[in-house]
Amino acid sequence: MANLSQQELEKLYEIARRAAENSYSPYSEFRVGAALQLANGEIVTGTNVENVSYGLTICAERAAVARAVSQFGPKIRIAATAVTNLNGKASPPCGACRQVLAEFMAPDSPVIFPAAEGTRTMALSELLPLGTEMKLK
Ligand code: THU
């Protein structure tokens, strides 16, 4: 897995936890935070933003990706992702977020998330096999 120490990943995880405090989740009350370690050294966070329509809800990870591109441009690369929640539940990134992360993150880069017990770190390619195989050109 790409080169971040366990200590750096845990720091990123704590930053994600703090981002979850801003969660707008009146419907599920599931408060999620994400933190992206960018290759340029910056860290960008996101939280889930729910909507009365339910379907228009934005997950924390995708909110963070949109923010990172908006702030630093289309060439960003994500070296590591942390996601967590304030509800004490397991929450690996959803399928949609895995695909969106794959757009900017190398397959062997780590994703840390809350598992049934403690945290778990997996390479993006383990979470989303063939995530970078789709080619339009
Ligand atoms: N959610 C995230 O923000 N990220 C995930 O990885 C899992 C789900 C949000 C969406 C919704 O606001 C709430 O958690 C319950 O699904």
PDB file of C-alpha atoms and ligand atoms in Angstrom:
ATOM      1  CA  MET A   1       0.000   0.000   0.000  1.00  0.00           C
ATOM      2  CA  ALA A   2       1.238   3.490  -0.851  1.00  0.00           C
ATOM      3  CA  ASN A   3       3.584   5.209   1.539  1.00  0.00           C
ATOM      4  CA  LEU A   4       1.830   6.723   4.538  1.00  0.00           C
ATOM      5  CA  SER A   5       2.803   5.597   8.020  1.00  0.00           C
ATOM      6  CA  GLN A   6       0.175   4.153  10.357  1.00  0.00           C
ATOM      7  CA  GLN A   7       0.687   7.249  12.525  1.00  0.00           C
ATOM      8  CA  GLU A   8      -0.071   9.581   9.589  1.00  0.00           C
ATOM      9  CA  LEU A   9      -3.172   7.550   8.749  1.00  0.00           C
ATOM     10  CA  GLU A  10      -4.385   7.773  12.333  1.00  0.00           C
ATOM     11  CA  LYS A  11      -3.860  11.545  12.302  1.00  0.00           C
ATOM     12  CA  LEU A  12      -5.932  11.750   9.109  1.00  0.00           C
ATOM     13  CA  TYR A  13      -8.614   9.636  10.793  1.00  0.00           C
ATOM     14  CA  GLU A  14      -8.797  12.088  13.699  1.00  0.00           C
ATOM     15  CA  ILE A  15      -9.166  14.989  11.226  1.00  0.00           C
ATOM     16  CA  ALA A  16     -12.050  13.095   9.576  1.00  0.00           C
ATOM     17  CA  ARG A  17     -13.657  12.652  12.987  1.00  0.00           C
ATOM     18  CA  ARG A  18     -13.539  16.391  13.577  1.00  0.00           C
ATOM     19  CA  ALA A  19     -15.052  17.066  10.144  1.00  0.00           C
ATOM     20  CA  ALA A  20     -18.006  14.840  11.098  1.00  0.00           C
ATOM     21  CA  GLU A  21     -18.955  17.366  13.746  1.00  0.00           C
ATOM     22  CA  ASN A  22     -20.220  19.610  10.910  1.00  0.00           C
ATOM     23  CA  SER A  23     -22.463  16.879   9.479  1.00  0.00           C
ATOM     24  CA  TYR A  24     -25.870  17.933   8.195  1.00  0.00           C
ATOM     25  CA  SER A  25     -27.779  14.702   8.788  1.00  0.00           C
ATOM     26  CA  PRO A  26     -31.213  15.454  10.261  1.00  0.00           C
ATOM     27  CA  TYR A  27     -32.782  12.412   8.529  1.00  0.00           C
ATOM     28  CA  SER A  28     -30.379   9.576   9.330  1.00  0.00           C
ATOM     29  CA  GLU A  29     -28.585  11.215  12.257  1.00  0.00           C
ATOM     30  CA  PHE A  30     -25.528   9.369  10.930  1.00  0.00           C
ATOM     31  CA  ARG A  31     -22.688  11.874  11.196  1.00  0.00           C
ATOM     32  CA  VAL A  32     -19.859  11.134   8.776  1.00  0.00           C
ATOM     33  CA  GLY A  33     -16.540  12.858   8.164  1.00  0.00           C
ATOM     34  CA  ALA A  34     -13.874  12.302   5.518  1.00  0.00           C
ATOM     35  CA  ALA A  35     -10.328  13.574   5.174  1.00  0.00           C
ATOM     36  CA  LEU A  36      -8.198  13.351   2.043  1.00  0.00           C
ATOM     37  CA  GLN A  37      -4.428  13.513   2.202  1.00  0.00           C
ATOM     38  CA  LEU A  38      -3.451  15.070  -1.106  1.00  0.00           C
ATOM     39  CA  ALA A  39      -0.136  14.383  -2.818  1.00  0.00           C
ATOM     40  CA  ASN A  40       0.563  18.146  -2.717  1.00  0.00           C
ATOM     41  CA  GLY A  41       0.664  17.964   1.100  1.00  0.00           C
ATOM     42  CA  GLU A  42      -2.745  19.521   1.701  1.00  0.00           C
ATOM     43  CA  ILE A  43      -5.523  17.868   3.684  1.00  0.00           C
ATOM     44  CA  VAL A  44      -9.126  18.438   2.584  1.00  0.00           C
ATOM     45  CA  THR A  45     -12.154  17.404   4.615  1.00  0.00           C
ATOM     46  CA  GLY A  46     -15.819  16.797   3.902  1.00  0.00           C
ATOM     47  CA  THR A  47     -18.980  15.809   5.705  1.00  0.00           C
ATOM     48  CA  ASN A  48     -22.288  14.339   4.632  1.00  0.00           C
ATOM     49  CA  VAL A  49     -24.960  16.800   3.564  1.00  0.00           C
ATOM     50  CA  GLU A  50     -28.413  15.255   3.531  1.00  0.00           C
ATOM     51  CA  ASN A  51     -31.512  16.410   1.697  1.00  0.00           C
ATOM     52  CA  VAL A  52     -35.233  16.081   2.294  1.00  0.00           C
ATOM     53  CA  SER A  53     -35.411  14.157  -0.994  1.00  0.00           C
ATOM     54  CA  TYR A  54     -33.018  11.570   0.516  1.00  0.00           C
ATOM     55  CA  GLY A  55     -31.631  10.715  -2.942  1.00  0.00           C
ATOM     56  CA  LEU A  56     -29.793  14.019  -3.256  1.00  0.00           C
ATOM     57  CA  THR A  57     -27.751  13.363  -0.137  1.00  0.00           C
ATOM     58  CA  ILE A  58     -24.028  13.861  -0.617  1.00  0.00           C
ATOM     59  CA  CYS A  59     -21.655  11.545   1.253  1.00  0.00           C
ATOM     60  CA  ALA A  60     -18.728  12.922   3.211  1.00  0.00           C
ATOM     61  CA  GLU A  61     -16.147  11.405   0.846  1.00  0.00           C
ATOM     62  CA  ARG A  62     -17.680  12.889  -2.291  1.00  0.00           C
ATOM     63  CA  ALA A  63     -18.129  16.251  -0.582  1.00  0.00           C
ATOM     64  CA  ALA A  64     -14.401  16.170   0.206  1.00  0.00           C
ATOM     65  CA  VAL A  65     -13.427  15.242  -3.363  1.00  0.00           C
ATOM     66  CA  ALA A  66     -15.548  18.055  -4.825  1.00  0.00           C
ATOM     67  CA  ARG A  67     -13.989  20.468  -2.380  1.00  0.00           C
ATOM     68  CA  ALA A  68     -10.436  19.288  -3.148  1.00  0.00           C
ATOM     69  CA  VAL A  69     -10.889  19.747  -6.903  1.00  0.00           C
ATOM     70  CA  SER A  70     -12.573  23.105  -6.364  1.00  0.00           C
ATOM     71  CA  GLN A  71      -9.702  24.327  -4.180  1.00  0.00           C
ATOM     72  CA  PHE A  72      -6.675  22.782  -5.903  1.00  0.00           C
ATOM     73  CA  GLY A  73      -7.758  22.012  -9.440  1.00  0.00           C
ATOM     74  CA  PRO A  74      -8.220  19.002 -11.715  1.00  0.00           C
ATOM     75  CA  LYS A  75      -4.723  17.562 -11.263  1.00  0.00           C
ATOM     76  CA  ILE A  76      -5.102  16.641  -7.584  1.00  0.00           C
ATOM     77  CA  ARG A  77      -4.036  13.178  -6.506  1.00  0.00           C
ATOM     78  CA  ILE A  78      -5.272  11.599  -3.290  1.00  0.00           C
ATOM     79  CA  ALA A  79      -2.553   9.727  -1.373  1.00  0.00           C
ATOM     80  CA  ALA A  80      -4.849   8.448   1.395  1.00  0.00           C
ATOM     81  CA  THR A  81      -8.465   8.716   2.535  1.00  0.00           C
ATOM     82  CA  ALA A  82      -9.916   8.508   6.033  1.00  0.00           C
ATOM     83  CA  VAL A  83     -13.623   8.196   6.733  1.00  0.00           C
ATOM     84  CA  THR A  84     -15.350   7.848  10.064  1.00  0.00           C
ATOM     85  CA  ASN A  85     -18.589   8.566  11.881  1.00  0.00           C
ATOM     86  CA  LEU A  86     -19.664   9.804  15.280  1.00  0.00           C
ATOM     87  CA  ASN A  87     -22.174   6.967  15.711  1.00  0.00           C
ATOM     88  CA  GLY A  88     -19.668   4.284  16.620  1.00  0.00           C
ATOM     89  CA  LYS A  89     -20.643   2.072  13.665  1.00  0.00           C
ATOM     90  CA  ALA A  90     -18.678   0.344  10.935  1.00  0.00           C
ATOM     91  CA  SER A  91     -18.717   2.514   7.801  1.00  0.00           C
ATOM     92  CA  PRO A  92     -16.525   1.635   4.847  1.00  0.00           C
ATOM     93  CA  PRO A  93     -17.089   4.088   1.961  1.00  0.00           C
ATOM     94  CA  CYS A  94     -20.198   3.325  -0.091  1.00  0.00           C
ATOM     95  CA  GLY A  95     -19.840   2.007  -3.628  1.00  0.00           C
ATOM     96  CA  ALA A  96     -20.483   5.376  -5.253  1.00  0.00           C
ATOM     97  CA  CYS A  97     -17.758   7.004  -3.164  1.00  0.00           C
ATOM     98  CA  ARG A  98     -15.274   4.233  -3.987  1.00  0.00           C
ATOM     99  CA  GLN A  99     -15.760   4.922  -7.690  1.00  0.00           C
ATOM    100  CA  VAL A 100     -15.380   8.678  -7.230  1.00  0.00           C
ATOM    101  CA  LEU A 101     -12.228   8.209  -5.141  1.00  0.00           C
ATOM    102  CA  ALA A 102     -10.790   5.969  -7.892  1.00  0.00           C
ATOM    103  CA  GLU A 103     -10.849   8.952 -10.244  1.00  0.00           C
ATOM    104  CA  PHE A 104      -8.139  10.688  -8.198  1.00  0.00           C
ATOM    105  CA  MET A 105      -6.522   7.954  -6.113  1.00  0.00           C
ATOM    106  CA  ALA A 106      -4.057   5.227  -7.108  1.00  0.00           C
ATOM    107  CA  PRO A 107      -5.381   1.670  -6.628  1.00  0.00           C
ATOM    108  CA  ASP A 108      -2.729   0.820  -4.027  1.00  0.00           C
ATOM    109  CA  SER A 109      -3.418   3.890  -1.868  1.00  0.00           C
ATOM    110  CA  PRO A 110      -4.920   3.311   1.578  1.00  0.00           C
ATOM    111  CA  VAL A 111      -8.432   3.948   2.854  1.00  0.00           C
ATOM    112  CA  ILE A 112      -8.928   3.857   6.642  1.00  0.00           C
ATOM    113  CA  PHE A 113     -12.427   3.423   8.047  1.00  0.00           C
ATOM    114  CA  PRO A 114     -14.269   2.131  11.130  1.00  0.00           C
ATOM    115  CA  ALA A 115     -14.755  -1.637  11.054  1.00  0.00           C
ATOM    116  CA  ALA A 116     -16.792  -3.908  13.327  1.00  0.00           C
ATOM    117  CA  GLU A 117     -13.955  -3.675  15.816  1.00  0.00           C
ATOM    118  CA  GLY A 118     -11.544  -0.739  15.665  1.00  0.00           C
ATOM    119  CA  THR A 119     -10.345   0.659  12.366  1.00  0.00           C
ATOM    120  CA  ARG A 120      -9.425  -1.134   9.201  1.00  0.00           C
ATOM    121  CA  THR A 121      -7.111  -0.011   6.410  1.00  0.00           C
ATOM    122  CA  MET A 122      -7.541  -1.374   2.902  1.00  0.00           C
ATOM    123  CA  ALA A 123      -6.100  -0.471  -0.477  1.00  0.00           C
ATOM    124  CA  LEU A 124      -8.643   1.199  -2.765  1.00  0.00           C
ATOM    125  CA  SER A 125      -8.234  -1.700  -5.229  1.00  0.00           C
ATOM    126  CA  GLU A 126      -9.404  -4.138  -2.543  1.00  0.00           C
ATOM    127  CA  LEU A 127     -12.509  -2.033  -1.968  1.00  0.00           C
ATOM    128  CA  LEU A 128     -13.099  -1.533  -5.690  1.00  0.00           C
ATOM    129  CA  PRO A 129     -11.517  -4.148  -7.969  1.00  0.00           C
ATOM    130  CA  LEU A 130     -11.109  -2.927 -11.585  1.00  0.00           C
ATOM    131  CA  GLY A 131     -11.851   0.614 -10.421  1.00  0.00           C
ATOM    132  CA  THR A 132      -9.554   2.178 -13.001  1.00  0.00           C
ATOM    133  CA  GLU A 133     -10.296  -0.188 -15.910  1.00  0.00           C
ATOM    134  CA  MET A 134     -13.022   1.893 -17.513  1.00  0.00           C
ATOM    135  CA  LYS A 135     -11.546   3.877 -20.429  1.00  0.00           C
ATOM    136  CA  LEU A 136     -13.613   6.194 -22.597  1.00  0.00           C
ATOM    137  CA  LYS A 137     -10.782   7.079 -24.971  1.00  0.00           C
TER     138      LYS A 137
HETATM  139  N1  THU B   1     -22.637   8.309   4.287  1.00  0.00           N
HETATM  140  C1  THU B   1     -21.462   8.945   4.045  1.00  0.00           C
HETATM  141  O1  THU B   1     -21.365  10.161   4.138  1.00  0.00           O
HETATM  142  N2  THU B   1     -20.396   8.197   3.684  1.00  0.00           N
HETATM  143  C2  THU B   1     -20.378   6.838   3.677  1.00  0.00           C
HETATM  144  O2  THU B   1     -19.365   6.247   3.345  1.00  0.00           O
HETATM  145  C3  THU B   1     -21.572   6.087   4.082  1.00  0.00           C
HETATM  146  C4  THU B   1     -22.826   6.881   4.142  1.00  0.00           C
HETATM  147  C5  THU B   1     -23.788   9.106   4.719  1.00  0.00           C
HETATM  148  C6  THU B   1     -24.894   9.248   3.724  1.00  0.00           C
HETATM  149  C7  THU B   1     -26.081   9.511   4.628  1.00  0.00           C
HETATM  150  O3  THU B   1     -26.126  10.887   4.937  1.00  0.00           O
HETATM  151  C8  THU B   1     -25.750   8.766   5.892  1.00  0.00           C
HETATM  152  O4  THU B   1     -24.359   8.522   5.862  1.00  0.00           O
HETATM  153  C9  THU B   1     -26.508   7.452   6.051  1.00  0.00           C
HETATM  154  O5  THU B   1     -26.305   6.629   4.959  1.00  0.00           O
END
